[in-house]
Amino acid sequence: MNKHPESTGPSEEQQITLRGPAELADALPYLMGFHPNDSVVMVALHGGRGRFGGRLRLGIPQSAGEWPAVAEQLAECLIKGSERRGSRPDAIVVFLCQDPVDGETGNQAMERLRPLAQLLRTACGALDVPVLEALCISGNRFWSYVCPDARCCPAEGNALAMPGTSVMAAAATYAGVQVRGSLREMEARLMPVTHTSNDAQQRALDSAGSAMVPLLFDQERRREVGVATLELARRLMDRLGKAPAAAPSLADINDDRLITDEEAASVILGLQDRETRDRAAEWMEGPEAYAALRLWRALARRCVAPYEEHAAAPLTLAGWVSWSTGDEPAARVALGLALRLDSHYTFAQLLHEACNQGLDPETLRRCLRGERGTRSARRGRRTERVAGARPVRVRPAGRARVRSGSSRPGPAAAGRRRTSRPGVQGRRGTRTGR
């Protein structure tokens, strides 16, 4: 279960009027940017006309024993989060989205989820915010847990509107809003690939880990690994950027082909170092952001067993770039997956919370730009010193001093100058930062 609810702030989209459960059910994918499979979705309403505000998504817990605590958490998260953004909700709309399982019908799925709907209504009511509507969407049909009128909400449910035929679809098309498939499809672009090359990728990760572990115990070698990781990542970004544009699924296949198993292993394991990962996060805007996003997605897909948890780093970077470039739905999906793999991954937690609270990513962008500028200035000063900026003192004739020792570097210095190719870290337990 994903225990980190995903939410967004109020939208500035074109105002339209939705009437009744049917139009609410049809509007859900446009509110989220995707079809939220296996999800609880809660949407805050504000004012007498029910303006949409913050919205929140969480995977439906498999165990019904978790439902009471989850219902209280979700209600508090949405209501308190809306208050922090400046306005307490006047009402809430709840959606439970799950297709029938184990041969059950849509009606049976709806009844199975009814206790969860009631718990959510009770939790919101306990915080003095009523649930205006609670809908179950299952098997291309919807049911209302609130409406008692069988004429509009029959026991067998109602069929969802044909895609693209509703008032919400028309308004979304006019506003340029796109629905990018289902949550399951969006997650599939970030999940480890499942084909025969998995064994080769695992062997590459094993080999890279064996090469990196000894280097991590020496601070200078560790910095060398970080520099080499970023240089390799930059070369891969340039390679991906030159690839021709294609549809998303075909583009992912092409990106996977352009990165060797050894290259993927080196960067994946190098990103487990916190400082290296944070420097990689600087590729967040402009032309390099799109190439970086493609690279992080491709690397997440290469985190095959038993290295699944290592995907938290590239997934978090993918979520950060998506959020930084304005793609909040993709950001929430990537960050949610990162936290599902490692619920204690600090960078993902911070980004997820900031995105949920509707904060502006520009604050973090400024910090990263500042870090890059400081590092560039420091590097410039070092270059000046190496180039001979140090003043030369002229000594009187006959008093020149003779320095002892040779100017030729000894074995220790030579050893420090050797740069190892980043084989990078090993399996779980060798990760050096969150």
Coordinates of C-alpha atoms in Angstrom, one line a residue:
M1 CA 0.0 0.0 0.0
N2 CA 1.1 3.5 -0.7
K3 CA 0.9 5.2 2.6
H4 CA 1.8 8.6 1.3
P5 CA -1.3 10.4 0.0
E6 CA -0.8 12.4 -3.2
S7 CA -2.6 15.8 -3.5
T8 CA -2.6 18.9 -5.5
G9 CA -3.6 22.5 -4.7
P10 CA -6.6 24.4 -6.1
S11 CA -6.7 24.6 -9.9
E12 CA -7.0 27.7 -12.0
E13 CA -8.8 25.9 -14.8
Q14 CA -11.8 27.2 -16.8
Q15 CA -14.9 27.2 -14.7
I16 CA -17.6 24.7 -15.7
T17 CA -20.7 23.4 -13.9
L18 CA -21.1 19.7 -13.1
R19 CA -24.5 18.4 -12.3
G20 CA -25.0 15.1 -10.6
P21 CA -23.0 11.9 -10.0
A22 CA -22.6 11.1 -13.7
E23 CA -20.8 14.3 -14.5
L24 CA -18.7 14.0 -11.4
A25 CA -17.6 10.5 -12.3
D26 CA -16.7 11.6 -15.8
A27 CA -14.7 14.6 -14.5
L28 CA -12.4 12.5 -12.3
P29 CA -9.7 11.7 -14.9
Y30 CA -9.5 15.4 -15.8
L31 CA -9.2 16.4 -12.2
M32 CA -6.2 14.0 -11.7
G33 CA -4.6 14.0 -15.1
F34 CA -5.0 10.2 -15.3
H35 CA -7.5 7.4 -14.5
P36 CA -6.8 6.6 -10.9
N37 CA -7.0 2.8 -10.7
D38 CA -7.2 1.1 -7.2
S39 CA -7.4 4.5 -5.5
V40 CA -9.2 6.6 -3.0
V41 CA -9.6 10.1 -4.3
M42 CA -10.9 13.0 -2.2
V43 CA -11.6 16.4 -3.7
A44 CA -12.3 19.5 -1.5
L45 CA -15.1 21.9 -2.5
H46 CA -15.2 25.6 -1.6
G47 CA -18.0 28.1 -1.5
G48 CA -21.7 27.8 -2.1
R49 CA -21.2 26.7 -5.7
G50 CA -18.7 24.0 -4.8
R51 CA -15.5 25.2 -6.5
F52 CA -13.0 22.4 -6.7
G53 CA -10.0 22.8 -4.4
G54 CA -7.3 20.5 -3.2
R55 CA -7.4 16.8 -4.2
L56 CA -5.8 13.8 -2.7
R57 CA -5.1 10.2 -3.9
L58 CA -4.1 7.1 -2.0
G59 CA -3.9 3.5 -3.0
I60 CA -6.8 1.5 -1.5
P61 CA -5.4 -0.6 1.4
Q62 CA -5.7 -4.3 0.7
S63 CA -6.5 -5.1 4.3
A64 CA -9.9 -3.8 5.6
G65 CA -8.3 -3.6 9.0
E66 CA -6.3 -0.6 7.9
W67 CA -9.4 1.3 6.6
P68 CA -10.4 3.1 9.9
A69 CA -6.9 4.6 10.4
V70 CA -6.5 5.4 6.7
A71 CA -9.8 7.2 6.6
E72 CA -8.9 9.4 9.6
Q73 CA -5.5 10.2 8.0
L74 CA -6.9 11.1 4.7
A75 CA -9.6 13.3 6.1
E76 CA -7.2 15.2 8.3
C77 CA -4.6 15.5 5.5
L78 CA -7.0 17.0 3.0
I79 CA -8.8 19.4 5.4
K80 CA -5.7 20.5 7.3
G81 CA -3.8 20.9 4.0
S82 CA -6.5 23.1 2.6
E83 CA -6.5 25.2 5.7
R84 CA -2.7 25.7 5.3
R85 CA -3.3 26.9 1.8
G86 CA -5.8 29.4 3.1
S87 CA -9.3 28.0 2.9
R88 CA -11.1 25.3 4.9
P89 CA -13.3 23.1 2.6
D90 CA -17.0 23.5 2.8
A91 CA -17.6 20.0 1.6
I92 CA -15.8 17.0 0.1
V93 CA -16.4 14.5 -2.8
V94 CA -15.1 11.0 -2.4
F95 CA -14.3 8.5 -5.2
L96 CA -13.4 4.8 -4.7
C97 CA -11.9 3.4 -7.9
Q98 CA -11.3 -0.3 -8.2
D99 CA -12.2 -2.8 -10.9
P100 CA -13.8 -6.1 -9.8
V101 CA -11.4 -8.8 -8.5
D102 CA -11.5 -12.6 -8.2
G103 CA -14.5 -13.0 -10.5
E104 CA -16.8 -10.6 -8.6
T105 CA -19.2 -8.2 -10.4
G106 CA -19.0 -4.4 -10.3
N107 CA -21.9 -4.4 -7.9
Q108 CA -20.1 -6.7 -5.6
A109 CA -17.0 -4.6 -5.7
M110 CA -19.1 -1.6 -4.8
E111 CA -20.6 -3.4 -1.8
R112 CA -17.1 -4.6 -0.7
L113 CA -15.9 -1.0 -0.6
R114 CA -19.0 0.4 1.1
P115 CA -17.5 0.2 4.6
L116 CA -14.5 2.3 3.5
A117 CA -16.9 4.9 2.0
Q118 CA -18.7 5.1 5.3
L119 CA -15.5 5.4 7.3
L120 CA -14.4 8.3 5.1
R121 CA -17.7 10.1 5.5
T122 CA -17.6 9.6 9.2
A123 CA -14.0 10.9 9.5
C124 CA -14.8 14.0 7.5
G125 CA -17.9 14.6 9.5
A126 CA -15.9 14.4 12.7
L127 CA -13.9 17.3 11.4
D128 CA -17.1 19.2 10.6
V129 CA -16.8 18.9 6.9
P130 CA -19.6 16.9 5.2
V131 CA -19.1 14.5 2.3
L132 CA -21.4 15.9 -0.4
E133 CA -21.0 12.8 -2.7
A134 CA -19.3 9.4 -2.5
L135 CA -19.0 7.4 -5.7
C136 CA -17.7 4.0 -6.5
I137 CA -16.2 3.5 -10.0
S138 CA -15.7 -0.1 -11.0
G139 CA -15.9 -2.0 -14.3
N140 CA -16.8 1.1 -16.4
R141 CA -19.8 1.8 -14.2
F142 CA -20.4 4.0 -11.2
W143 CA -22.6 3.9 -8.0
S144 CA -23.5 6.6 -5.5
Y145 CA -23.2 5.8 -1.8
V146 CA -25.1 8.9 -0.9
C147 CA -28.0 9.3 -3.4
P148 CA -31.1 7.3 -2.2
D149 CA -33.1 7.8 -5.5
A150 CA -33.1 4.6 -7.5
R151 CA -34.4 6.5 -10.6
C152 CA -31.0 8.2 -11.1
C153 CA -28.8 5.9 -9.1
P154 CA -30.1 2.3 -9.6
A155 CA -28.7 -0.7 -7.7
E156 CA -27.0 -2.0 -10.9
G157 CA -25.2 1.3 -11.3
N158 CA -24.8 3.5 -14.4
A159 CA -22.5 3.2 -17.3
L160 CA -19.7 5.8 -17.5
A161 CA -20.0 8.3 -20.4
M162 CA -18.2 7.5 -23.6
P163 CA -14.7 9.1 -23.5
G164 CA -14.7 12.6 -25.0
T165 CA -18.5 13.1 -25.1
S166 CA -19.1 15.0 -21.8
V167 CA -19.1 18.7 -20.9
M168 CA -15.9 18.1 -18.9
A169 CA -14.2 16.5 -21.9
A170 CA -15.1 19.4 -24.1
A171 CA -13.8 22.0 -21.6
A172 CA -10.6 20.0 -21.0
T173 CA -10.0 19.8 -24.8
Y174 CA -10.5 23.5 -25.1
A175 CA -8.1 24.2 -22.2
G176 CA -5.5 21.8 -23.5
V177 CA -5.8 19.4 -20.6
Q178 CA -4.9 15.8 -21.4
V179 CA -5.6 12.5 -19.7
R180 CA -2.6 10.3 -20.0
G181 CA -4.1 6.9 -19.6
S182 CA -4.5 5.0 -16.3
L183 CA -2.4 5.2 -13.2
R184 CA -1.3 1.7 -13.9
E185 CA -0.1 2.6 -17.3
M186 CA 1.8 5.6 -16.0
E187 CA 3.5 3.5 -13.3
A188 CA 4.4 0.9 -15.9
R189 CA 6.7 3.4 -17.6
L190 CA 8.7 3.5 -14.3
M191 CA 8.7 -0.1 -13.2
P192 CA 11.6 -2.6 -13.8
V193 CA 11.5 -4.2 -17.2
T194 CA 10.5 -7.8 -17.3
H195 CA 12.2 -9.7 -20.1
T196 CA 15.2 -12.0 -20.6
S197 CA 17.8 -9.3 -20.3
N198 CA 17.1 -9.0 -16.6
D199 CA 19.8 -11.5 -15.8
A200 CA 22.4 -9.5 -17.8
Q201 CA 21.3 -6.3 -15.9
Q202 CA 21.6 -8.0 -12.6
R203 CA 25.1 -9.3 -13.4
A204 CA 26.1 -5.7 -14.4
L205 CA 24.8 -4.4 -11.1
D206 CA 26.6 -7.1 -9.2
S207 CA 29.8 -6.3 -11.0
A208 CA 29.5 -2.6 -10.6
G209 CA 28.8 -3.0 -6.9
S210 CA 31.9 -5.1 -6.4
A211 CA 34.0 -2.4 -8.0
M212 CA 32.5 0.5 -6.1
V213 CA 32.4 -0.8 -2.5
P214 CA 36.2 -0.6 -1.8
L215 CA 36.2 3.0 -3.2
L216 CA 33.6 4.3 -0.8
F217 CA 35.9 4.0 2.2
D218 CA 38.3 6.7 0.8
Q219 CA 36.9 10.2 0.7
E220 CA 38.9 11.2 -2.4
R221 CA 38.0 8.1 -4.3
R222 CA 34.4 8.6 -3.4
R223 CA 34.4 12.1 -4.9
E224 CA 36.0 10.6 -8.0
V225 CA 33.2 8.1 -8.3
G226 CA 30.7 10.9 -8.0
V227 CA 32.3 13.0 -10.7
A228 CA 32.6 10.0 -13.0
T229 CA 28.9 9.1 -12.4
L230 CA 27.7 12.6 -13.3
E231 CA 30.0 12.7 -16.4
L232 CA 28.5 9.4 -17.6
A233 CA 25.0 10.6 -16.8
R234 CA 25.6 13.7 -18.9
R235 CA 26.9 11.6 -21.8
L236 CA 23.8 9.4 -21.7
M237 CA 21.6 12.5 -21.6
D238 CA 23.3 13.9 -24.7
R239 CA 22.8 10.5 -26.4
L240 CA 19.1 10.4 -25.5
G241 CA 18.6 14.0 -26.6
K242 CA 19.8 13.2 -30.1
A243 CA 17.3 10.3 -30.5
P244 CA 14.3 11.0 -32.7
A245 CA 11.0 11.8 -31.1
A246 CA 8.5 9.0 -30.8
A247 CA 5.3 8.0 -29.0
P248 CA 5.8 7.4 -25.2
S249 CA 5.9 3.6 -25.3
L250 CA 8.2 3.5 -28.3
A251 CA 10.4 6.3 -26.9
D252 CA 10.9 4.2 -23.7
I253 CA 11.9 1.2 -25.7
N254 CA 14.3 3.3 -27.8
D255 CA 15.8 4.8 -24.6
D256 CA 16.4 1.4 -23.1
R257 CA 18.2 0.3 -26.2
L258 CA 20.5 3.3 -26.1
I259 CA 21.8 2.6 -22.6
T260 CA 23.9 -0.5 -22.0
D261 CA 23.5 -2.7 -18.9
E262 CA 27.0 -1.6 -17.6
E263 CA 26.2 2.1 -18.1
A264 CA 22.9 1.8 -16.4
A265 CA 24.4 -0.1 -13.5
S266 CA 27.1 2.5 -13.0
V267 CA 24.8 5.5 -12.8
I268 CA 22.1 3.7 -10.8
L269 CA 24.6 2.8 -8.1
G270 CA 26.4 6.1 -8.3
L271 CA 23.1 7.9 -7.5
Q272 CA 22.8 6.1 -4.2
D273 CA 25.3 8.7 -2.9
R274 CA 23.4 11.7 -1.6
E275 CA 25.8 14.3 -2.8
T276 CA 25.9 12.9 -6.3
R277 CA 22.1 12.6 -6.5
D278 CA 21.7 16.2 -5.3
R279 CA 24.0 17.5 -8.0
A280 CA 22.0 15.4 -10.6
A281 CA 18.9 17.2 -9.4
E282 CA 20.3 20.5 -10.8
W283 CA 19.3 19.2 -14.3
M284 CA 15.8 20.5 -13.7
E285 CA 14.9 23.1 -16.2
G286 CA 15.5 24.2 -19.8
P287 CA 16.5 21.8 -22.6
E288 CA 18.4 19.4 -20.2
A289 CA 15.4 18.7 -18.1
Y290 CA 13.6 16.6 -20.7
A291 CA 16.7 14.5 -21.4
A292 CA 17.3 14.1 -17.7
L293 CA 13.7 12.9 -17.2
R294 CA 14.1 10.3 -19.9
L295 CA 17.3 9.1 -18.3
W296 CA 15.8 8.8 -14.8
R297 CA 12.8 6.9 -16.1
A298 CA 15.1 4.5 -18.0
L299 CA 17.3 3.9 -15.0
A300 CA 14.3 3.2 -12.8
R301 CA 13.2 0.6 -15.3
R302 CA 16.7 -1.1 -15.0
C303 CA 16.5 -1.6 -11.2
V304 CA 15.8 -5.3 -11.4
A305 CA 15.6 -7.7 -8.5
P306 CA 17.2 -7.7 -6.0
Y307 CA 18.0 -4.0 -6.6
E308 CA 14.4 -2.7 -6.6
E309 CA 15.0 -0.3 -3.7
H310 CA 17.8 1.4 -5.6
A311 CA 15.1 2.8 -8.0
A312 CA 14.1 5.3 -5.2
A313 CA 16.9 7.6 -6.3
P314 CA 16.0 7.8 -10.1
L315 CA 12.3 7.8 -9.3
T316 CA 12.7 10.8 -7.0
L317 CA 14.7 12.6 -9.6
A318 CA 12.1 11.9 -12.2
G319 CA 9.4 13.2 -9.8
W320 CA 11.4 16.3 -9.1
V321 CA 12.0 17.1 -12.8
S322 CA 8.3 16.5 -13.5
W323 CA 7.3 18.8 -10.7
S324 CA 9.8 21.5 -11.7
T325 CA 8.6 21.5 -15.3
G326 CA 4.9 21.7 -14.3
D327 CA 3.8 18.1 -14.8
E328 CA 2.3 17.5 -11.3
P329 CA 0.4 14.3 -12.2
A330 CA 3.6 12.6 -13.4
A331 CA 5.5 14.0 -10.4
R332 CA 3.0 12.5 -7.9
V333 CA 3.1 9.1 -9.6
A334 CA 6.9 8.9 -9.6
L335 CA 7.3 10.1 -6.0
G336 CA 4.5 7.8 -4.9
L337 CA 6.4 4.8 -6.4
A338 CA 9.7 6.0 -4.8
L339 CA 8.0 6.0 -1.4
R340 CA 6.4 2.7 -2.0
L341 CA 9.8 1.2 -2.6
D342 CA 11.4 3.0 0.4
S343 CA 9.0 4.8 2.7
H344 CA 11.9 6.4 4.6
Y345 CA 13.6 8.0 1.5
T346 CA 14.0 11.5 2.9
F347 CA 14.4 13.4 -0.4
A348 CA 11.2 11.8 -1.8
Q349 CA 9.4 12.5 1.5
L350 CA 10.3 16.2 1.3
L351 CA 9.4 16.6 -2.3
H352 CA 6.1 14.7 -1.9
E353 CA 5.1 16.9 1.1
A354 CA 6.0 20.1 -0.7
C355 CA 4.0 19.0 -3.8
N356 CA 1.0 18.0 -1.6
Q357 CA 1.1 21.4 0.1
G358 CA 0.9 23.2 -3.2
L359 CA 4.3 24.9 -2.7
D360 CA 6.2 26.5 -5.6
P361 CA 9.1 24.5 -6.9
E362 CA 10.9 27.7 -7.7
T363 CA 12.1 27.9 -4.1
L364 CA 14.1 24.6 -4.5
R365 CA 15.2 25.6 -8.0
R366 CA 16.8 28.8 -6.5
C367 CA 18.6 26.7 -3.9
L368 CA 20.0 24.3 -6.5
R369 CA 21.0 27.2 -8.8
G370 CA 22.8 28.8 -5.9
E371 CA 24.7 25.5 -5.1
R372 CA 25.8 25.3 -8.8
G373 CA 26.9 28.9 -8.8
T374 CA 28.9 28.6 -5.6
R375 CA 30.6 25.4 -6.9
S376 CA 31.5 27.2 -10.2
A377 CA 33.0 30.1 -8.4
R378 CA 35.0 27.8 -6.1
R379 CA 36.2 25.9 -9.2
G380 CA 37.2 29.2 -10.9
R381 CA 39.3 30.3 -7.9
R382 CA 41.1 26.9 -7.9
T383 CA 41.8 27.3 -11.6
E384 CA 43.4 30.7 -11.0
R385 CA 45.7 29.3 -8.3
V386 CA 46.8 26.4 -10.5
A387 CA 47.4 28.7 -13.5
G388 CA 49.9 30.8 -11.5
A389 CA 47.9 33.6 -10.0
R390 CA 50.3 33.3 -7.0
P391 CA 52.8 36.2 -7.1
V392 CA 56.5 35.5 -7.9
R393 CA 59.0 37.0 -5.5
V394 CA 62.4 38.1 -6.9
R395 CA 65.4 37.4 -4.7
P396 CA 68.8 39.1 -4.7
A397 CA 71.5 37.5 -6.7
G398 CA 73.6 35.0 -4.8
R399 CA 70.8 34.4 -2.2
A400 CA 68.6 32.0 -4.1
R401 CA 67.4 29.0 -2.0
V402 CA 67.6 25.5 -3.2
R403 CA 64.6 23.4 -2.3
S404 CA 65.1 19.9 -1.1
G405 CA 63.4 17.0 -2.6
S406 CA 62.2 16.2 -6.1
S407 CA 59.4 17.9 -8.0
R408 CA 58.4 14.7 -9.5
P409 CA 55.2 13.3 -8.0
G410 CA 55.7 10.2 -5.9
P411 CA 53.7 6.9 -6.0
A412 CA 51.1 8.2 -3.5
A413 CA 50.3 11.2 -5.6
A414 CA 50.1 9.2 -8.7
G415 CA 47.8 6.8 -7.1
R416 CA 45.4 9.6 -6.1
R417 CA 45.3 10.9 -9.7
R418 CA 44.1 7.6 -11.1
T419 CA 40.4 7.9 -11.8
S420 CA 38.4 4.7 -11.6
R421 CA 35.4 4.2 -13.8
P422 CA 32.4 4.2 -11.5
G423 CA 31.5 0.6 -11.0
V424 CA 29.5 2.1 -8.2
Q425 CA 27.7 0.6 -5.2
G426 CA 26.6 -2.9 -4.4
R427 CA 23.3 -4.3 -3.1
R428 CA 21.1 -3.1 -0.3
G429 CA 23.0 -1.8 2.7
T430 CA 25.7 0.0 0.6
R431 CA 23.6 3.0 -0.2
T432 CA 25.3 6.1 1.1
G433 CA 22.5 8.7 1.4
R434 CA 18.9 9.4 1.4

